[in-house]
Structure formats: C-alpha cells, structure tokens
PDB file of C-alpha atoms in Angstrom:
ATOM      1  CA  MET A 292      82.600   7.501 -30.254  1.00 60.00           C
ATOM      2  CA  SER A 293      83.737   9.926 -27.637  1.00 67.00           C
ATOM      3  CA  LYS A 294      82.632   9.141 -24.363  1.00 66.00           C
ATOM      4  CA  LYS A 295      80.560  12.316 -24.241  1.00 70.00           C
ATOM      5  CA  GLN A 296      78.470  11.620 -27.518  1.00 73.00           C
ATOM      6  CA  MET A 297      77.508   8.610 -25.958  1.00 68.00           C
ATOM      7  CA  GLN A 298      76.467   9.833 -22.783  1.00 68.00           C
ATOM      8  CA  GLU A 299      74.435  12.652 -24.759  1.00 74.00           C
ATOM      9  CA  ASP A 300      72.711   9.646 -27.008  1.00 71.00           C
ATOM     10  CA  MET A 301      72.089   7.565 -23.414  1.00 68.00           C
ATOM     11  CA  GLN A 302      69.879  10.697 -22.481  1.00 71.00           C
ATOM     12  CA  ASN A 303      68.063  11.184 -25.457  1.00 71.00           C
ATOM     13  CA  LEU A 304      67.247   7.105 -25.300  1.00 63.00           C
ATOM     14  CA  ASN A 305      66.184   7.817 -21.943  1.00 62.00           C
ATOM     15  CA  GLU A 306      64.044  11.177 -22.612  1.00 70.00           C
ATOM     16  CA  GLU A 307      62.381   9.355 -25.396  1.00 68.00           C
ATOM     17  CA  ILE A 308      61.424   6.019 -23.291  1.00 65.00           C
ATOM     18  CA  ILE A 309      60.151   8.610 -20.338  1.00 63.00           C
ATOM     19  CA  SER A 310      58.377  10.769 -22.899  1.00 65.00           C
ATOM     20  CA  GLU A 311      56.808   7.277 -24.508  1.00 63.00           C
ATOM     21  CA  ASP A 312      55.894   6.257 -21.011  1.00 59.00           C
ATOM     22  CA  ILE A 313      54.287   9.407 -19.852  1.00 58.00           C
ATOM     23  CA  GLU A 314      52.069   9.185 -23.576  1.00 58.00           C
ATOM     24  CA  ASN A 315      50.960   5.380 -22.507  1.00 57.00           C
ATOM     25  CA  ASN A 316      50.028   6.648 -19.307  1.00 54.00           C
ATOM     26  CA  GLU A 317      47.472   9.240 -20.497  1.00 50.00           C
ATOM     27  CA  GLN A 318      46.262   6.602 -22.639  1.00 48.00           C
ATOM     28  CA  THR A 319      45.826   4.334 -20.026  1.00 44.00           C
ATOM     29  CA  ALA A 320      44.689   6.700 -18.342  1.00 48.00           C
ATOM     30  CA  LEU A 321      41.756   7.752 -20.676  1.00 45.00           C
ATOM     31  CA  ASN A 322      40.277   4.276 -21.442  1.00 58.00           C
ATOM     32  CA  PRO A 323      40.753   1.981 -18.534  1.00 58.00           C
ATOM     33  CA  ASP A 324      39.263  -0.902 -20.925  1.00 60.00           C
ATOM     34  CA  ASP A 325      42.083  -1.164 -22.976  1.00 57.00           C
ATOM     35  CA  CYS A 326      44.228  -1.156 -20.049  1.00 55.00           C
ATOM     36  CA  LYS A 327      42.492  -4.297 -18.698  1.00 55.00           C
ATOM     37  CA  ALA A 328      43.015  -5.788 -21.630  1.00 54.00           C
ATOM     38  CA  LEU A 329      46.909  -5.182 -21.834  1.00 55.00           C
ATOM     39  CA  ILE A 330      47.478  -5.911 -18.456  1.00 57.00           C
ATOM     40  CA  CYS A 331      44.962  -9.365 -18.313  1.00 60.00           C
ATOM     41  CA  PRO A 332      42.685  -9.793 -21.089  1.00 58.00           C
ATOM     42  CA  SER A 333      41.248 -13.212 -20.114  1.00 65.00           C
ATOM     43  CA  CYS A 334      40.551 -12.021 -16.314  1.00 67.00           C
ATOM     44  CA  THR A 335      37.083 -12.098 -15.281  1.00 72.00           C
ATOM     45  CA  ILE A 336      37.614 -11.074 -11.621  1.00 75.00           C
ATOM     46  CA  HIS A 337      36.260  -7.591 -12.779  1.00 73.00           C
ATOM     47  CA  LYS A 338      33.093  -8.798 -14.409  1.00 80.00           C
ATOM     48  CA  ASP A 339      32.285 -11.400 -11.923  1.00 82.00           C
ATOM     49  CA  ALA A 340      32.487  -8.694  -8.405  1.00 83.00           C
ATOM     50  CA  GLU A 341      30.203  -6.291 -10.537  1.00 86.00           C
ATOM     51  CA  GLU A 342      27.683  -9.098 -11.107  1.00 89.00           C
ATOM     52  CA  ILE A 343      27.844  -9.915  -7.581  1.00 90.00           C
ATOM     53  CA  ARG A 344      27.930  -5.985  -6.240  1.00 90.00           C
ATOM     54  CA  ILE A 345      24.802  -5.544  -9.028  1.00 93.00           C
ATOM     55  CA  ARG A 346      22.890  -9.149  -7.483  1.00 93.00           C
ATOM     56  CA  ALA A 347      23.817  -7.595  -3.558  1.00 93.00           C
ATOM     57  CA  ILE A 348      22.109  -3.904  -4.521  1.00 94.00           C
ATOM     58  CA  ALA A 349      18.961  -5.849  -6.150  1.00 94.00           C
ATOM     59  CA  GLU A 350      18.660  -7.961  -3.226  1.00 94.00           C
ATOM     60  CA  MET A 351      18.700  -5.356  -0.696  1.00 94.00           C
ATOM     61  CA  GLU A 352      16.107  -3.021  -2.801  1.00 95.00           C
ATOM     62  CA  ASN A 353      14.214  -6.340  -2.426  1.00 95.00           C
ATOM     63  CA  PHE A 354      14.480  -6.626   1.568  1.00 94.00           C
ATOM     64  CA  LYS A 355      13.683  -2.695   1.676  1.00 94.00           C
ATOM     65  CA  LYS A 356      10.461  -2.911   0.025  1.00 95.00           C
ATOM     66  CA  ARG A 357       9.685  -6.452   1.471  1.00 95.00           C
ATOM     67  CA  LEU A 358      10.574  -4.184   5.350  1.00 94.00           C
ATOM     68  CA  GLN A 359       8.249  -1.309   3.675  1.00 94.00           C
ATOM     69  CA  LYS A 360       5.116  -3.313   2.708  1.00 92.00           C
ATOM     70  CA  GLU A 361       6.049  -5.357   6.483  1.00 91.00           C
ATOM     71  CA  LYS A 362       5.146  -1.881   8.097  1.00 90.00           C
ATOM     72  CA  ASP A 363       2.517  -0.895   6.299  1.00 84.00           C
ATOM     73  CA  GLU A 364       0.670  -4.195   6.636  1.00 82.00           C
ATOM     74  CA  GLN A 365       1.295  -3.523  10.335  1.00 83.00           C
ATOM     75  CA  MET A 366       0.464   0.040  10.575  1.00 80.00           C
ATOM     76  CA  ALA A 367      -2.672  -0.811   8.704  1.00 73.00           C
ATOM     77  CA  TYR A 368      -3.744  -3.631  10.728  1.00 75.00           C
ATOM     78  CA  ALA A 369      -2.282  -2.528  14.339  1.00 77.00           C
ATOM     79  CA  ALA A 370      -5.571  -1.415  15.747  1.00 78.00           C
ATOM     80  CA  GLU A 371      -7.434  -4.909  14.934  1.00 82.00           C
ATOM     81  CA  SER A 372      -7.123  -6.304  18.614  1.00 81.00           C
ATOM     82  CA  VAL A 373      -8.507  -3.182  19.918  1.00 83.00           C
ATOM     83  CA  LEU A 374     -10.998  -2.825  17.504  1.00 85.00           C
ATOM     84  CA  SER A 375     -12.313  -6.570  18.076  1.00 84.00           C
ATOM     85  CA  ASP A 376     -12.931  -6.110  21.101  1.00 87.00           C
ATOM     86  CA  LEU A 377     -15.119  -3.027  20.891  1.00 87.00           C
ATOM     87  CA  LEU A 378     -17.529  -5.877  18.777  1.00 88.00           C
ATOM     88  CA  PRO A 379     -19.625  -7.286  21.283  1.00 89.00           C
ATOM     89  CA  THR A 380     -19.987  -3.585  22.922  1.00 89.00           C
ATOM     90  CA  LEU A 381     -21.951  -3.183  19.383  1.00 89.00           C
ATOM     91  CA  ASP A 382     -23.768  -6.140  19.205  1.00 89.00           C
ATOM     92  CA  ASN A 383     -24.892  -5.497  22.639  1.00 90.00           C
ATOM     93  CA  LEU A 384     -26.353  -1.724  21.433  1.00 89.00           C
ATOM     94  CA  ASP A 385     -28.195  -3.217  18.483  1.00 87.00           C
ATOM     95  CA  LEU A 386     -30.083  -5.869  20.990  1.00 87.00           C
ATOM     96  CA  ALA A 387     -30.566  -2.701  23.121  1.00 88.00           C
ATOM     97  CA  ILE A 388     -32.397  -1.080  20.286  1.00 88.00           C
ATOM     98  CA  GLN A 389     -33.932  -4.325  19.055  1.00 85.00           C
ATOM     99  CA  TYR A 390     -35.887  -5.158  22.039  1.00 85.00           C
ATOM    100  CA  GLY A 391     -36.084  -1.008  23.547  1.00 84.00           C
ATOM    101  CA  SER A 392     -37.778  -0.135  20.602  1.00 82.00           C
ATOM    102  CA  LYS A 393     -40.896  -2.917  21.367  1.00 82.00           C
ATOM    103  CA  ASP A 394     -41.698  -0.560  24.176  1.00 82.00           C
ATOM    104  CA  GLU A 395     -43.067   3.090  23.804  1.00 82.00           C
ATOM    105  CA  ALA A 396     -41.730   4.161  27.468  1.00 82.00           C
ATOM    106  CA  CYS A 397     -38.179   3.536  26.362  1.00 81.00           C
ATOM    107  CA  LYS A 398     -38.321   5.550  22.905  1.00 84.00           C
ATOM    108  CA  ASP A 399     -36.016   8.203  24.496  1.00 85.00           C
ATOM    109  CA  THR A 400     -33.744   6.093  25.833  1.00 88.00           C
ATOM    110  CA  ILE A 401     -33.428   4.293  22.924  1.00 87.00           C
ATOM    111  CA  MET A 402     -32.676   7.338  20.741  1.00 89.00           C
ATOM    112  CA  GLY A 403     -29.385   8.092  22.893  1.00 90.00           C
ATOM    113  CA  VAL A 404     -28.919   3.996  22.275  1.00 90.00           C
ATOM    114  CA  GLU A 405     -28.427   4.254  18.165  1.00 91.00           C
ATOM    115  CA  MET A 406     -26.913   8.108  18.627  1.00 92.00           C
ATOM    116  CA  THR A 407     -24.178   6.184  21.061  1.00 91.00           C
ATOM    117  CA  LYS A 408     -24.227   3.218  18.294  1.00 90.00           C
ATOM    118  CA  LYS A 409     -24.157   6.329  15.642  1.00 91.00           C
ATOM    119  CA  LEU A 410     -21.145   7.919  17.011  1.00 92.00           C
ATOM    120  CA  LEU A 411     -19.167   4.579  17.874  1.00 90.00           C
ATOM    121  CA  LEU A 412     -19.256   3.617  14.260  1.00 89.00           C
ATOM    122  CA  ASP A 413     -18.423   6.853  12.856  1.00 90.00           C
ATOM    123  CA  ALA A 414     -15.318   6.778  15.243  1.00 88.00           C
ATOM    124  CA  ILE A 415     -14.402   2.930  14.337  1.00 87.00           C
ATOM    125  CA  LYS A 416     -15.126   3.445  10.430  1.00 89.00           C
ATOM    126  CA  LYS A 417     -12.171   5.941  10.532  1.00 88.00           C
ATOM    127  CA  HIS A 418     -10.037   3.321  11.248  1.00 84.00           C
ATOM    128  CA  GLY A 419     -11.239   0.885   8.944  1.00 85.00           C
ATOM    129  CA  LEU A 420     -13.848  -0.749   9.952  1.00 87.00           C
ATOM    130  CA  GLU A 421     -16.592  -1.521   8.100  1.00 88.00           C
ATOM    131  CA  PRO A 422     -19.821  -3.801   9.475  1.00 89.00           C
ATOM    132  CA  VAL A 423     -21.006  -6.147   6.635  1.00 90.00           C
ATOM    133  CA  GLY A 424     -24.548  -8.425   6.228  1.00 86.00           C
ATOM    134  CA  ALA A 425     -27.217  -6.492   5.772  1.00 86.00           C
ATOM    135  CA  LEU A 426     -30.527  -8.137   4.887  1.00 87.00           C
ATOM    136  CA  GLY A 427     -31.753  -8.366   1.509  1.00 86.00           C
ATOM    137  CA  GLU A 428     -27.846  -8.517   0.052  1.00 89.00           C
ATOM    138  CA  PRO A 429     -26.722 -11.611  -2.226  1.00 91.00           C
ATOM    139  CA  PHE A 430     -25.177 -14.040   0.342  1.00 90.00           C
ATOM    140  CA  ASN A 431     -21.151 -14.403  -0.239  1.00 90.00           C
ATOM    141  CA  PRO A 432     -19.292 -17.163   2.407  1.00 89.00           C
ATOM    142  CA  GLU A 433     -16.131 -15.011   2.414  1.00 91.00           C
ATOM    143  CA  TYR A 434     -18.121 -12.422   4.559  1.00 90.00           C
ATOM    144  CA  HIS A 435     -21.125 -13.953   5.973  1.00 91.00           C
ATOM    145  CA  GLU A 436     -21.317 -17.244   8.090  1.00 90.00           C
ATOM    146  CA  ALA A 437     -24.777 -19.220   6.668  1.00 90.00           C
ATOM    147  CA  ILE A 438     -26.877 -20.432   9.838  1.00 91.00           C
ATOM    148  CA  ALA A 439     -30.362 -21.100   8.854  1.00 89.00           C
ATOM    149  CA  GLN A 440     -32.440 -21.342   5.493  1.00 90.00           C
ATOM    150  CA  GLU A 441     -35.730 -19.898   5.075  1.00 87.00           C
ATOM    151  CA  ASP A 442     -38.177 -19.173   2.677  1.00 86.00           C
ATOM    152  CA  HIS A 443     -39.888 -15.396   1.739  1.00 83.00           C
ATOM    153  CA  ASP A 444     -41.654 -13.831  -0.099  1.00 84.00           C
ATOM    154  CA  THR A 445     -39.958 -10.743  -1.428  1.00 86.00           C
ATOM    155  CA  ILE A 446     -36.464 -11.630  -1.221  1.00 85.00           C
ATOM    156  CA  PRO A 447     -34.810 -13.642  -3.710  1.00 87.00           C
ATOM    157  CA  ALA A 448     -33.108 -17.281  -3.158  1.00 86.00           C
ATOM    158  CA  GLY A 449     -29.808 -17.155  -2.389  1.00 87.00           C
ATOM    159  CA  HIS A 450     -29.900 -13.519  -0.061  1.00 89.00           C
ATOM    160  CA  ILE A 451     -30.174 -12.914   3.315  1.00 91.00           C
ATOM    161  CA  VAL A 452     -33.216 -13.131   4.652  1.00 91.00           C
ATOM    162  CA  ASN A 453     -31.910 -12.867   8.892  1.00 89.00           C
ATOM    163  CA  VAL A 454     -28.879 -11.020  10.150  1.00 89.00           C
ATOM    164  CA  MET A 455     -28.216 -12.925  13.509  1.00 88.00           C
ATOM    165  CA  GLN A 456     -25.365 -10.931  14.484  1.00 89.00           C
ATOM    166  CA  LYS A 457     -23.183  -8.035  11.639  1.00 89.00           C
ATOM    167  CA  GLY A 458     -20.341  -9.213  10.889  1.00 91.00           C
ATOM    168  CA  TYR A 459     -17.352  -6.399  10.206  1.00 91.00           C
ATOM    169  CA  VAL A 460     -14.460  -6.265   7.520  1.00 90.00           C
ATOM    170  CA  LEU A 461     -11.068  -4.156   9.306  1.00 87.00           C
ATOM    171  CA  LYS A 462      -9.297  -2.398   5.595  1.00 83.00           C
ATOM    172  CA  GLY A 463     -10.465  -5.468   2.893  1.00 83.00           C
ATOM    173  CA  ARG A 464      -9.447  -8.490   5.943  1.00 86.00           C
ATOM    174  CA  LEU A 465     -12.754 -10.305   7.415  1.00 89.00           C
ATOM    175  CA  LEU A 466     -12.525  -9.279  11.115  1.00 87.00           C
ATOM    176  CA  ARG A 467     -15.628 -11.363  12.258  1.00 90.00           C
ATOM    177  CA  SER A 468     -17.923 -13.202   9.587  1.00 91.00           C
ATOM    178  CA  ALA A 469     -21.894 -11.937   9.631  1.00 91.00           C
ATOM    179  CA  LYS A 470     -24.594 -14.963  10.933  1.00 92.00           C
ATOM    180  CA  VAL A 471     -27.183 -14.846   8.603  1.00 92.00           C
ATOM    181  CA  SER A 472     -30.025 -16.879   7.458  1.00 91.00           C
ATOM    182  CA  VAL A 473     -30.208 -17.424   3.614  1.00 92.00           C
ATOM    183  CA  CYS A 474     -33.552 -17.397   1.635  1.00 89.00           C
ATOM    184  CA  LYS A 475     -34.070 -21.087   0.343  1.00 84.00           C
ATOM    185  CA  THR A 476     -37.082 -20.303  -2.443  1.00 77.00           C
ATOM    186  CA  GLN A 477     -39.077 -17.142  -2.957  1.00 66.00           C
ATOM    187  CA  SER A 478     -42.197 -18.303  -2.517  1.00 63.00           C
ATOM    188  CA  THR A 479     -44.914 -16.490  -4.090  1.00 58.00           C
ATOM    189  CA  SER A 480     -48.898 -16.992  -3.959  1.00 49.00           C
ATOM    190  CA  ARG A 481     -49.052 -19.010  -6.351  1.00 42.00           C
ATOM    191  CA  ASN A 482     -46.938 -21.673  -4.995  1.00 44.00           C
ATOM    192  CA  ILE A 483     -49.133 -21.685  -1.779  1.00 42.00           C
ATOM    193  CA  ASP A 484     -52.764 -21.763  -3.433  1.00 40.00           C
ATOM    194  CA  THR A 485     -50.858 -24.946  -5.477  1.00 37.00           C
ATOM    195  CA  LYS A 486     -50.301 -26.452  -2.485  1.00 41.00           C
ATOM    196  CA  ILE A 487     -53.428 -26.332  -0.465  1.00 36.00           C
TER     197      ILE A 487
END
C-alpha cells in the first residue's frame, strides 16, 4: 500500500468518525433522557435536585398563601381597637334614650339622640360591627353572658328577658359579649293559680 493510499484511507476513516459523532450528537440533543442513561444510568442527583426544587416551590406557595391570609385578617380587624373604644359611647346613648324617654319635656332631645345613635350604628356597620343580644332571642353562650335568671309570662325558657349591656361582633369575631338576663321558666296564670 502506498503512502498516498494510506493517507486517503485515514482521511476517509476520520470523516466517517466525524459523521458518526455528528449523528450521535444530534440524537442526544434530540433525546436528553437517553443521553443521561448513557452517561450515568445509576445517577439520582438530577432526580433528587428536581424533588428538592418542587418541594421548595410548594413551600414558597404555602408561605405566600399564609402571608396573604394574615394580611387579609389584619386588614379585616384593623379597626377593632377604634370600634371597641366607641362601645361606651353607644352604651351612653342607649342610657340617654332609656332614661330621657321617661320625661315628656326631653322628647325632642331624645329624638336627636336616637338619630345620632342611628347614624353612629350605620357608620360602624359599614366596618362590620353588629350588635348582639336582643330581647326574646335564644341565649347563646358564645355571644351572651348571663348575669341573672328570671321568670317571664311570654318569653320561653332559655331566651333573653332583659339586656343590661349590648354585645358586639366584628366580622364574626366577638368584640364584647352581651350581658343579659335569661328566662328560667315561662310562668303562666295556671302556675300562679295552683301555687295559691
């Protein structure tokens, strides 16, 4: 074999190797999973890293949701301290109406106090404050504080007979419980006659 012939064979062999490498590179570029299997079939580093990444993303999403929930809760109850400071004012307006309505000379003044109370209640209702504890409503220990028991002719047992101090709820959260008197038993005229 001549030198020239050997050089041509070597060049042809190099061209074949290069063309095979190009084809192999194209195949691995098209299919990365096969490439990983060829390079390191027992390697789990990529799988472990992917699991850690997915877990970190999930934890970040949970953290974002928790922050958003805390922010929403803080915004909902931001006015709590201001509204609780207004409760004595509402109590005093109730007392003024209660005692002023007994005197006929105070009729016009009481009408003004009632209008002021209504305006104040409307304003605080816009912020989510609602009164609890009304005459005749069933006693609920979550919202009412029983400070006395009474017998009553028309109100059934376990219902509110008298409200000493109104309670208030701010967007479902109890701000102040109502101080009430609860009907112990419903007395009737028959019960009274039989006792005599």
